Coordinates of C-alpha atoms and ligand atoms in Angstrom, one line a residue:
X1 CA 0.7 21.6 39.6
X2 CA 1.9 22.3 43.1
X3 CA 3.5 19.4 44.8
X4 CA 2.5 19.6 48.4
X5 CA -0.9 20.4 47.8
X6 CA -3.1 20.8 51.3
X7 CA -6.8 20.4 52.0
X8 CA -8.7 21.8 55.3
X9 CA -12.0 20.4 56.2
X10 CA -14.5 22.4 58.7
X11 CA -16.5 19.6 60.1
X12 CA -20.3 21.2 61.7
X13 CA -23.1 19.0 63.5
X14 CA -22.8 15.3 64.9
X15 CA -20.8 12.2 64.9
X16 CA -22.4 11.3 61.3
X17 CA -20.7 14.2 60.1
X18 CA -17.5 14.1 61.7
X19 CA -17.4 10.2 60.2
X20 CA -18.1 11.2 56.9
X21 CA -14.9 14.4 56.9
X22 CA -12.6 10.9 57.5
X23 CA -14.1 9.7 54.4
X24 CA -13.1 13.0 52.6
X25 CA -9.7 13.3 54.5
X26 CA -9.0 9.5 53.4
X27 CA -10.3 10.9 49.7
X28 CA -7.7 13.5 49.6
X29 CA -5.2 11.7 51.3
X30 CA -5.3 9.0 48.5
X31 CA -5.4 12.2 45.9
X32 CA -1.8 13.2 47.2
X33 CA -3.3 16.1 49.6
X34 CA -1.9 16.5 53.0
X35 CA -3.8 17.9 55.9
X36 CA -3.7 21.5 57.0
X37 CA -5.4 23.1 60.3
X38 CA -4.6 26.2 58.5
X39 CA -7.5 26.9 55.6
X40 CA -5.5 30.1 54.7
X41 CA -2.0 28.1 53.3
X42 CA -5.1 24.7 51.6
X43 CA -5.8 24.3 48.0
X44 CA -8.9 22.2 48.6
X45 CA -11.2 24.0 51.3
X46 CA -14.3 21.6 52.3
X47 CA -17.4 22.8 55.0
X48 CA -19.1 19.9 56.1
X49 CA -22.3 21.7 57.1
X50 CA -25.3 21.0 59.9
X51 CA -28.6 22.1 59.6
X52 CA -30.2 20.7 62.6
X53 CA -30.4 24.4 64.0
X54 CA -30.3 27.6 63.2
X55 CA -27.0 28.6 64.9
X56 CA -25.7 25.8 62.7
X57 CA -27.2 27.5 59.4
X58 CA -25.6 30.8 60.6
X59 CA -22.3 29.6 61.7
X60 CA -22.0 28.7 58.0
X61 CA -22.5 31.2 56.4
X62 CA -20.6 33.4 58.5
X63 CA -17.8 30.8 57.7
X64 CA -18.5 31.1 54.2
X65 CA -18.5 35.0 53.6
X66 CA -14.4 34.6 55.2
X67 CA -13.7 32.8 52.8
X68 CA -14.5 34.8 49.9
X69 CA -10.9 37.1 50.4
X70 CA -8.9 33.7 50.1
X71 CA -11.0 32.8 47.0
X72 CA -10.0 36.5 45.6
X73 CA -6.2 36.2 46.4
X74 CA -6.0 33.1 45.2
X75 CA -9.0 32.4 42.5
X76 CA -7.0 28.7 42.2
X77 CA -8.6 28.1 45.8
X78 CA -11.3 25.3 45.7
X79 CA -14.5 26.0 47.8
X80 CA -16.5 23.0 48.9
X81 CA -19.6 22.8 51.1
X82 CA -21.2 19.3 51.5
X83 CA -23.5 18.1 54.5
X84 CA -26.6 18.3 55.2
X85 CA -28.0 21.8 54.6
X86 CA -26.9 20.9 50.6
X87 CA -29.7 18.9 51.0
X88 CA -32.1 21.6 50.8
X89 CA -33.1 23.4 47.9
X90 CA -33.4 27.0 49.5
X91 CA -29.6 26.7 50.9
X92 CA -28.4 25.9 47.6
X93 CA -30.5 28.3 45.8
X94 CA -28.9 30.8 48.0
X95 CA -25.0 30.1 47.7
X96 CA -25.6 30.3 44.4
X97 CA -27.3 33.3 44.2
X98 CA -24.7 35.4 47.1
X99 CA -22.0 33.0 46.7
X100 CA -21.5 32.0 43.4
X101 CA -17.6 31.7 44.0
X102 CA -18.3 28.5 45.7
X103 CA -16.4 25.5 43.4
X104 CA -18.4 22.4 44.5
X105 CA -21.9 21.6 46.2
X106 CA -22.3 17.9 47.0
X107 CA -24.5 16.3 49.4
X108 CA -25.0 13.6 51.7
X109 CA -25.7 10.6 49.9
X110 CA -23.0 11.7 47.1
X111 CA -19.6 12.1 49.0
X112 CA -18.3 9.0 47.4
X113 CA -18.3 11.0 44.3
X114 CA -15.5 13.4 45.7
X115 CA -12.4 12.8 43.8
X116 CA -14.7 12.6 40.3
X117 CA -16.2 16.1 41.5
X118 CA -13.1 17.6 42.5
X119 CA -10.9 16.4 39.3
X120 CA -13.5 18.2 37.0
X121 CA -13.0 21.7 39.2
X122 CA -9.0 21.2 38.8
X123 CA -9.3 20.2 35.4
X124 CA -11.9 21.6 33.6
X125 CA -12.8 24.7 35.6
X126 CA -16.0 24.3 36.2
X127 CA -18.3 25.2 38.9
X128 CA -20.5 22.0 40.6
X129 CA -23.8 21.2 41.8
X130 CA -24.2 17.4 42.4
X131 CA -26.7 16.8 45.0
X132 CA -29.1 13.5 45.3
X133 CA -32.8 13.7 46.5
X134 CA -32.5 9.6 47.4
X135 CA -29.8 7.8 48.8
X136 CA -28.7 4.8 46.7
X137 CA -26.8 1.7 47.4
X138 CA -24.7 2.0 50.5
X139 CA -21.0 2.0 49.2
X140 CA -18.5 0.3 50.9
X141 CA -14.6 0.3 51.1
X142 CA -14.5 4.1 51.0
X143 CA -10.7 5.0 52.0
X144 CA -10.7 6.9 55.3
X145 CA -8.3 9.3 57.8
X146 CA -9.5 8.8 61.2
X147 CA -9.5 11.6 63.7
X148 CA -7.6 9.3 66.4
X149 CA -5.3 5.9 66.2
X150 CA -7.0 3.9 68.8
X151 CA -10.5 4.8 68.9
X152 CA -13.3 4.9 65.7
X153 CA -16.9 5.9 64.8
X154 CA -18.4 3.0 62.7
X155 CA -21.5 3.6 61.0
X156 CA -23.9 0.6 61.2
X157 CA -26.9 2.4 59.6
X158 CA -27.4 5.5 57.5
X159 CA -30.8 7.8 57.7
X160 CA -34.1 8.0 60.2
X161 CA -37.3 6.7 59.7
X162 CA -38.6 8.6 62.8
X163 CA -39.8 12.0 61.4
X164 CA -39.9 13.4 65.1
X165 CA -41.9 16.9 64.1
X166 CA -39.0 19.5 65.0
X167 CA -36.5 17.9 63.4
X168 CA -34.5 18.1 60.0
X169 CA -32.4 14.6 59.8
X170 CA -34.7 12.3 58.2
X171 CA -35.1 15.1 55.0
X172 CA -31.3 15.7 55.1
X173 CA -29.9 11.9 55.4
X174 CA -32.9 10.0 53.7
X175 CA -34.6 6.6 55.1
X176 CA -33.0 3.8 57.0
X177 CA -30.6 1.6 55.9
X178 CA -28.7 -0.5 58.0
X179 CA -24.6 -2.3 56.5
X180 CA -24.6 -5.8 56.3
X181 CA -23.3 -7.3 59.5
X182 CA -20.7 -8.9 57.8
X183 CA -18.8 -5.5 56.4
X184 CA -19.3 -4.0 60.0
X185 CA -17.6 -7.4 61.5
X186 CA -14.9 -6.6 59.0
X187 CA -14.1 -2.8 59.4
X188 CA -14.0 -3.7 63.2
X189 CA -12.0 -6.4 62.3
X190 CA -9.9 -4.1 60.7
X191 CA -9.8 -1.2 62.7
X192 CA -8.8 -3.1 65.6
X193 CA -5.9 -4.8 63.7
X194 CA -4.9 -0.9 63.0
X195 CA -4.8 0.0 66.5
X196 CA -8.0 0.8 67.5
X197 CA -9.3 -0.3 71.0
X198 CA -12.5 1.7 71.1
X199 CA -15.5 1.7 68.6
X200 CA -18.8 3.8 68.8
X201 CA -21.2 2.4 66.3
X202 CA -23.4 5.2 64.6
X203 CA -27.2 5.6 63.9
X204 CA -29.2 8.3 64.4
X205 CA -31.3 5.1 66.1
X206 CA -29.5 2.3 66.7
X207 CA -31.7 0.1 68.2
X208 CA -34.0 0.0 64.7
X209 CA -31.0 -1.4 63.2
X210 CA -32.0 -4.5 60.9
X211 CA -29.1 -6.7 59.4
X212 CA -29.3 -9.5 57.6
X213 CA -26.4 -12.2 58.2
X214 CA -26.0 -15.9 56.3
X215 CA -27.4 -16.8 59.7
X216 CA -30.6 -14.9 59.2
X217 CA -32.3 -11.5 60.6
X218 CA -29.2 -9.8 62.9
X219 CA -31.1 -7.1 65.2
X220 CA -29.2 -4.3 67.2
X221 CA -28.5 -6.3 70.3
X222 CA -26.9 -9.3 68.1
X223 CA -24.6 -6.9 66.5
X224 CA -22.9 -6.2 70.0
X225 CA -23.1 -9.6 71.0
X226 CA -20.8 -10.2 67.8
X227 CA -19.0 -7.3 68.5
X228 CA -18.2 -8.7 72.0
X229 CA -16.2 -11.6 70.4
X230 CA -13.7 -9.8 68.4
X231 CA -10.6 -10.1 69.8
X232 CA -8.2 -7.1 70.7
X233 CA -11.5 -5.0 70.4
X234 CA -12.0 -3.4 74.7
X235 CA -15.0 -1.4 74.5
X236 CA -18.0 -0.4 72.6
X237 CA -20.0 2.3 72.4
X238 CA -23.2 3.8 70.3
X239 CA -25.3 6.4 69.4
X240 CA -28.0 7.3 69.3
X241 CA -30.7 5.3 71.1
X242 CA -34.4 6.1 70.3
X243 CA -37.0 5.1 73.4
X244 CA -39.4 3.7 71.4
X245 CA -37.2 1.1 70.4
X246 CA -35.1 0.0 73.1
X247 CA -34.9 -3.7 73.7
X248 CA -34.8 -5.8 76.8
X249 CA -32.2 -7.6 74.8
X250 CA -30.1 -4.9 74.2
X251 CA -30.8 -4.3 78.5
X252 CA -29.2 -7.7 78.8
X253 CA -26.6 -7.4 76.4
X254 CA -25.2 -4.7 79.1
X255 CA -25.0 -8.0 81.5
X256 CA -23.5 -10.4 79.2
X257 CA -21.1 -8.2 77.2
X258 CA -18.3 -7.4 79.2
X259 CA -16.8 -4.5 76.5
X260 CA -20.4 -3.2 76.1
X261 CA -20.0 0.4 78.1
X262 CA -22.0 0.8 80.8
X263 CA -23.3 4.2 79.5
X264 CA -26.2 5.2 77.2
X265 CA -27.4 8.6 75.7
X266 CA -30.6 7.8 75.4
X267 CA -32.9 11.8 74.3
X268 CA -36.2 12.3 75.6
X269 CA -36.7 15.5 74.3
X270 CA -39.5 16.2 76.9
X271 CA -41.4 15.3 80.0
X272 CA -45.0 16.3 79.1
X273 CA -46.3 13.5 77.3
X274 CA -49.0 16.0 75.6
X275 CA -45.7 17.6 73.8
X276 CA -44.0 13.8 73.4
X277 CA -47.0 13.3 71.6
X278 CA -47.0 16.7 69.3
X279 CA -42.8 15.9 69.2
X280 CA -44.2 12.3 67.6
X281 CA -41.7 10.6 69.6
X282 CA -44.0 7.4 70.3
X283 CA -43.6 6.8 73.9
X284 CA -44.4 9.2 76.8
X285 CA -42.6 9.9 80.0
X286 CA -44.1 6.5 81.9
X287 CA -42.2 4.2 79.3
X288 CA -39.4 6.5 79.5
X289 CA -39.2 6.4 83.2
X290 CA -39.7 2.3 82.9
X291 CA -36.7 2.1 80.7
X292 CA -34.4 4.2 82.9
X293 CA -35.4 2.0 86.2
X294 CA -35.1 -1.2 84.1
X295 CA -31.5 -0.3 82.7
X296 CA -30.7 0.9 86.6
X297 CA -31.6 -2.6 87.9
X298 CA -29.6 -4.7 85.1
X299 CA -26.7 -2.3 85.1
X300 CA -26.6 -0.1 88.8
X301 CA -23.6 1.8 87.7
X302 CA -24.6 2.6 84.2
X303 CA -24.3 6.6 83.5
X304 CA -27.3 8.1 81.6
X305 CA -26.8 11.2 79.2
X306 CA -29.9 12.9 77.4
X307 CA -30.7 15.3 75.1
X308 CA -34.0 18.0 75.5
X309 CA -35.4 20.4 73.5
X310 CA -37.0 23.7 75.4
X311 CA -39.6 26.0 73.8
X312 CA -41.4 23.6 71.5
X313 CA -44.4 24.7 69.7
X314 CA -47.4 24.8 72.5
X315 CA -45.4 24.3 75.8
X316 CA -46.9 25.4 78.5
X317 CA -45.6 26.6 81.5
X318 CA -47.0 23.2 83.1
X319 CA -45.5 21.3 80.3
X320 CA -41.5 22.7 80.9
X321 CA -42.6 21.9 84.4
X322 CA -42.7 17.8 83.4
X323 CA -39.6 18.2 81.7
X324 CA -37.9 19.7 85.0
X325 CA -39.3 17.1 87.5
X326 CA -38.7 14.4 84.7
X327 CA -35.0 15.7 84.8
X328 CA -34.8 15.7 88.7
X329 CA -36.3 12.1 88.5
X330 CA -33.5 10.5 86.2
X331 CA -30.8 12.7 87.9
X332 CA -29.0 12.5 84.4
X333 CA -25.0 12.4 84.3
X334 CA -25.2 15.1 81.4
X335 CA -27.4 16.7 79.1
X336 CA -27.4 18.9 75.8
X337 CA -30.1 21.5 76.0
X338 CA -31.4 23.0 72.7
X339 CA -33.8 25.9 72.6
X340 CA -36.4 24.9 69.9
X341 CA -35.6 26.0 66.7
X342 CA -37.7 26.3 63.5
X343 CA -36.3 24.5 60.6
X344 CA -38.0 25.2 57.5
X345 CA -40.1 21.7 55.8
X346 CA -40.4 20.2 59.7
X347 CA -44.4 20.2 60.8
X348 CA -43.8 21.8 63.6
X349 CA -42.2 24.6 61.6
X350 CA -46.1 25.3 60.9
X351 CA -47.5 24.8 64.1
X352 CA -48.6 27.9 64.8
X353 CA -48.3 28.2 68.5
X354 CA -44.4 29.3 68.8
X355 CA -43.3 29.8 72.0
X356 CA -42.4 33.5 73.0
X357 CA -38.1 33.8 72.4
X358 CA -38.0 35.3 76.1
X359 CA -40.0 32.5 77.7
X360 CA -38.0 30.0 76.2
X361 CA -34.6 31.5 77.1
X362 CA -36.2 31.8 80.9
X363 CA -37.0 28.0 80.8
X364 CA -34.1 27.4 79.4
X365 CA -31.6 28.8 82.2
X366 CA -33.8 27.0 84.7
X367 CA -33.6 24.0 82.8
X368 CA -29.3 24.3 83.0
X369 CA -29.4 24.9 86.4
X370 CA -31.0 21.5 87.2
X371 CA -29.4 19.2 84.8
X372 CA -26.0 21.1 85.7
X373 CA -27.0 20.7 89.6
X374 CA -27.6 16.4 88.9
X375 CA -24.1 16.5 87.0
X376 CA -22.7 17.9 89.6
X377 CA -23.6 15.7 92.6
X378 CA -23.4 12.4 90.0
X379 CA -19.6 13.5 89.4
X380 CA -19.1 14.6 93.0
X381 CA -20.0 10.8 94.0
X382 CA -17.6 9.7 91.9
X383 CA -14.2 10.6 94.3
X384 CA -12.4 8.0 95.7
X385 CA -13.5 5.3 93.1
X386 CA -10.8 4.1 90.8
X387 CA -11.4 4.5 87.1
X388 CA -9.8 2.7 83.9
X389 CA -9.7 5.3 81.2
X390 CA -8.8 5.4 78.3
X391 CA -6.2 8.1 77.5
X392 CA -7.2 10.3 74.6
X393 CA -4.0 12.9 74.9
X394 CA -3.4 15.9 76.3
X395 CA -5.7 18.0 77.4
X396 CA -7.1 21.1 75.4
X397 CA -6.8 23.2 78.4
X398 CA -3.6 22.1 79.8
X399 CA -0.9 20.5 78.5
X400 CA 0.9 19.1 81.0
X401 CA -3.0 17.3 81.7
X402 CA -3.4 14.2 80.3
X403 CA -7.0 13.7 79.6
X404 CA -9.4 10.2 79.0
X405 CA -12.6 8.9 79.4
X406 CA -13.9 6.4 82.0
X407 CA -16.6 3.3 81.3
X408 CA -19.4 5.7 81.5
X409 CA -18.0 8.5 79.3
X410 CA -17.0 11.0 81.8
X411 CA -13.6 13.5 81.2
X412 CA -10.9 12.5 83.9
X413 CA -7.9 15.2 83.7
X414 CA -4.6 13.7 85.6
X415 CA -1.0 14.3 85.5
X416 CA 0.6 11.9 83.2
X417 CA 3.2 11.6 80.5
X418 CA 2.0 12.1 76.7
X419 CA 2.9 8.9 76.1
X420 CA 0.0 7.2 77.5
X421 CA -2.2 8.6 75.0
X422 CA -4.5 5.5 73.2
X423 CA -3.3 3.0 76.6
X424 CA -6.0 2.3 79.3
X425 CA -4.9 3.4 82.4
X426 CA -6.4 3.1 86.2
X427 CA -6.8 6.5 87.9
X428 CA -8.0 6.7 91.3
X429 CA -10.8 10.0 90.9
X430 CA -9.9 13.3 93.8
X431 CA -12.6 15.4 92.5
X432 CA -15.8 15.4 90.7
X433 CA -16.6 19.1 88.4
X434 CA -19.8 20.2 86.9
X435 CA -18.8 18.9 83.5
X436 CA -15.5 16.2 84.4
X437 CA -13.4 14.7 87.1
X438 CA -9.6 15.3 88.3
X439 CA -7.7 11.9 88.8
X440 CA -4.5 10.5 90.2
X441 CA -2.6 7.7 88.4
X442 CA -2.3 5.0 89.9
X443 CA 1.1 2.9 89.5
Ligands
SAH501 N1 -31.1 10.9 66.1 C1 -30.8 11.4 67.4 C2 -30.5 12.9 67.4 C3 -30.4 13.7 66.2 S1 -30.3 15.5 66.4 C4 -32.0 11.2 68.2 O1 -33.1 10.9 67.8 O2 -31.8 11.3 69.4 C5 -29.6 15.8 68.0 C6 -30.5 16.5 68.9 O3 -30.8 17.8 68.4 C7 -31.9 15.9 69.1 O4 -31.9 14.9 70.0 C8 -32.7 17.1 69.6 O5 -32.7 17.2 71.0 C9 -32.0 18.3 68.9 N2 -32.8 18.9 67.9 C10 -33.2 18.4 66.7 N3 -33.9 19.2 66.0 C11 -34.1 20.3 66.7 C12 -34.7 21.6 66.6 N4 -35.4 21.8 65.5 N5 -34.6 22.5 67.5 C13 -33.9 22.3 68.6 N6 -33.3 21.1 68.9 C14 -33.3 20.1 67.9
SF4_502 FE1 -34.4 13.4 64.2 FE2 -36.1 12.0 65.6 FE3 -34.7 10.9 63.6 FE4 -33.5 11.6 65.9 S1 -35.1 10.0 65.7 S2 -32.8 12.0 63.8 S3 -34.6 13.4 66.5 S4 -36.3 12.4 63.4
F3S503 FE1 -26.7 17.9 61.7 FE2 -27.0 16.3 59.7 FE3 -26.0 15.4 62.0 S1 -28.4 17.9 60.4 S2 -26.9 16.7 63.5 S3 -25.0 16.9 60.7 S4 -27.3 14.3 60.6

């Protein structure tokens, strides 16, 4: 066998995945693979896949159909696609059926079997399919490669209980369960004594997390209270936060806990609460509103990022209307935008009411405007204030810009040296974009 043998990983879809291609890159790592950016010059290939839109179903197969010439030059080339679209049966059915050159399909609640998986492709030339319905026992120690040296994602919970109507998740990642607070403590622990400065704890909701400690029940809000104490640690961060379940503890943890960011995604998907309701998101826009004004009065400065789908099943024109004043209520720091997208085993894939593709592209653009107008003036009222930011590297545009993020999440770009990269810095802000803010070091 080669000695220098490579893998490449393609990493689709959200922070859950992005956590879970360290787990394979630590894998491989520990299997005597190095890393490649190039997939043309790996041996081991891995798509970590999305399948929480259609662009994301697309994108990989697209992907996929390149990869078929490196597979026929080199037929020693292993294929593998993982993620959440393995964890349905008409994706699978079809990469076997137009793709049958594909080595190994694993799924989420598997990837600890990996290195077993991969050993009988090299091995024993065979082709895979290993994919659990049901999650079982949540494995810990897995090795890992993280993405950057001073900040980490952490998961504290896999899975969704929610079943919001439009979307995919809770079918691809299974039900809720939340690590034992002691093995998060200790990863942190870890982490921290590795270098890190920054975590982001991962749910797809958070705030329904439900430990159990030798001291008894440990709820969300306790978790960062914990987290708070571990020296070396200097911020924390997490996503995602569902409305229905947002705490006033966790509103006063932003008061007591000093590395507790002041920032907090926090999706309402709409402002009509007759689509809230049809979404089965279990608040509407008044309890929405209510939480945004009570996290403005415990934390004044705290940025607010959300995420909104256009176009669902049965909006009306007055409906998108909500969602825009709703929007010019909050005057959010950012937002992600989705048009709706059907996803095949949601409910509202059968409601029957679809909404028109050239009405929701219209609402859409007017939808961008305003959030990108609030963005805008938020980041605008930002010059003259100094910043400490964290330095992430240079930037992806410029390379003589250094690039970090502030408190409340935002992009600064300054001039600085590379060697600040993973060091907080202070950085007095000259001008506030659409989308980030240009800084000045300060000595
Ligand atoms: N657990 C997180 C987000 C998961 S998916 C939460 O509840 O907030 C990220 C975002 O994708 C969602 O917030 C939603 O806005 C969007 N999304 C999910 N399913 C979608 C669909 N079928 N069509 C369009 N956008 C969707
Ligand atoms: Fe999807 Fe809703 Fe669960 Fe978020 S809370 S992952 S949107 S079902
Ligand atoms: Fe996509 Fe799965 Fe995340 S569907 S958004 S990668 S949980």
């Amino acid at each position: 066998m080669k000695e220098d043998k490579k893998f490449h990983i393609q990493t689709m879809g959200c922070q859950m995945n992005e956590r879970d291609s360290e787990t394979l890159a630590g894998m491989l790592t520990g299997l005597g693979y190095s890393k490649t950016e190039n997939r043309q010059e790996a041996d081991v290939a891995i798509i970590n896949t999305c399948s929480v839109r259609d662009n994301a179903d697309k994108r990989f197969f697209g992907t996929l159909g390149q990869l078929k010439k490196i597979k026929e030059q080199r037929p020693d080339f292993v294929v593998c696609v993982c993620g959440c679209m393995m964890q349905q049966q008409h994706i699978i059915d079809r990469i076997k059926e137009k793709y049958p050159w594909v080595d190994i399909i694993f799924g989420t609640h598997n990837i600890h079997e990996f290195p077993q998986l991969l050993r009988s492709v090299t091995e024993e030339k065979r082709k895979i399919v290993d994919v659990w319905d049901e999650a079982g026992e949540i494995i810990e120690g897995m090795p890992s490669k993280r993405l950057y040296k001073f900040k980490a994602f952490v998961n504290i919970m896999y899975g969704c209980n929610n079943f919001c109507t439009y979307c995919i998740v809770p079918y691809t990642r299974g039900r809720e369960r939340s690590r034992h607070p002691g093995d998060i403590m200790k990863e942190v622990r870890d982490l921290v004594a590795d270098g890190v400065r920054e975590v982001t704890l991962l749910g797809q909701n958070v705030n329904s997390y439900r430990g159990m400690s030798e001291k008894g029940p440990t709820d969300f809000a306790d978790l960062i209270y914990m987290l708070q104490e571990v020296e070396g640690l200097e911020r924390i961060r997490f996503m995602t936060s569902h409305p229905k379940d947002l705490s006033d503890k966790l509103i006063q943890a932003y008061r007591d806990c000093s590395k507790l960011c002041r920032n907090i995604h926090l999706p309402v998907q709409s402002g009509s609460d007759d689509v809230l309701k049809r979404m089965n998101r279990r608040y509407d826009r008044a309890k929405y509103l209510e939480l945004v004004n009570k996290l403005r009065a415990a934390v004044p400065e705290i940025s607010i990022s959300t995420d909104i789908i256009v176009g669902f099943p049965g909006e009306t024109e007055q409906d998108f209307e909500d969602t825009l004043s709703l929007v010019n209520e909050v005057g959010y720091d950012s937002a992600f935008t989705f048009l709706y997208s059907v996803r095949k085993g949601t409910p509202a894939a059968e409601y029957e009411d679809q909404v028109p593709e050239e009405v929701k592209h219209r609402r859409f653009n007017r939808l961008v405007d305003a959030v990108n107008t609030h963005s805008a003036e938020k980041n605008a009222a930002m010059a003259g204030r100094t910043e400490r930011i964290l330095v992430e590297g240079p930037s992806r545009h410029n390379k003589k810009t250094m690039t970090g993020r502030t408190d409340g999440f935002k992009v600064v770009d300054f001039e600085g040296d590379s060697s600040l990269a993973g060091t907080f810095c202070n950085v007095e802000i000259t001008q506030g974009k659409t989308f980030s803010l240009v800084g000045r070091l300060v000595p």
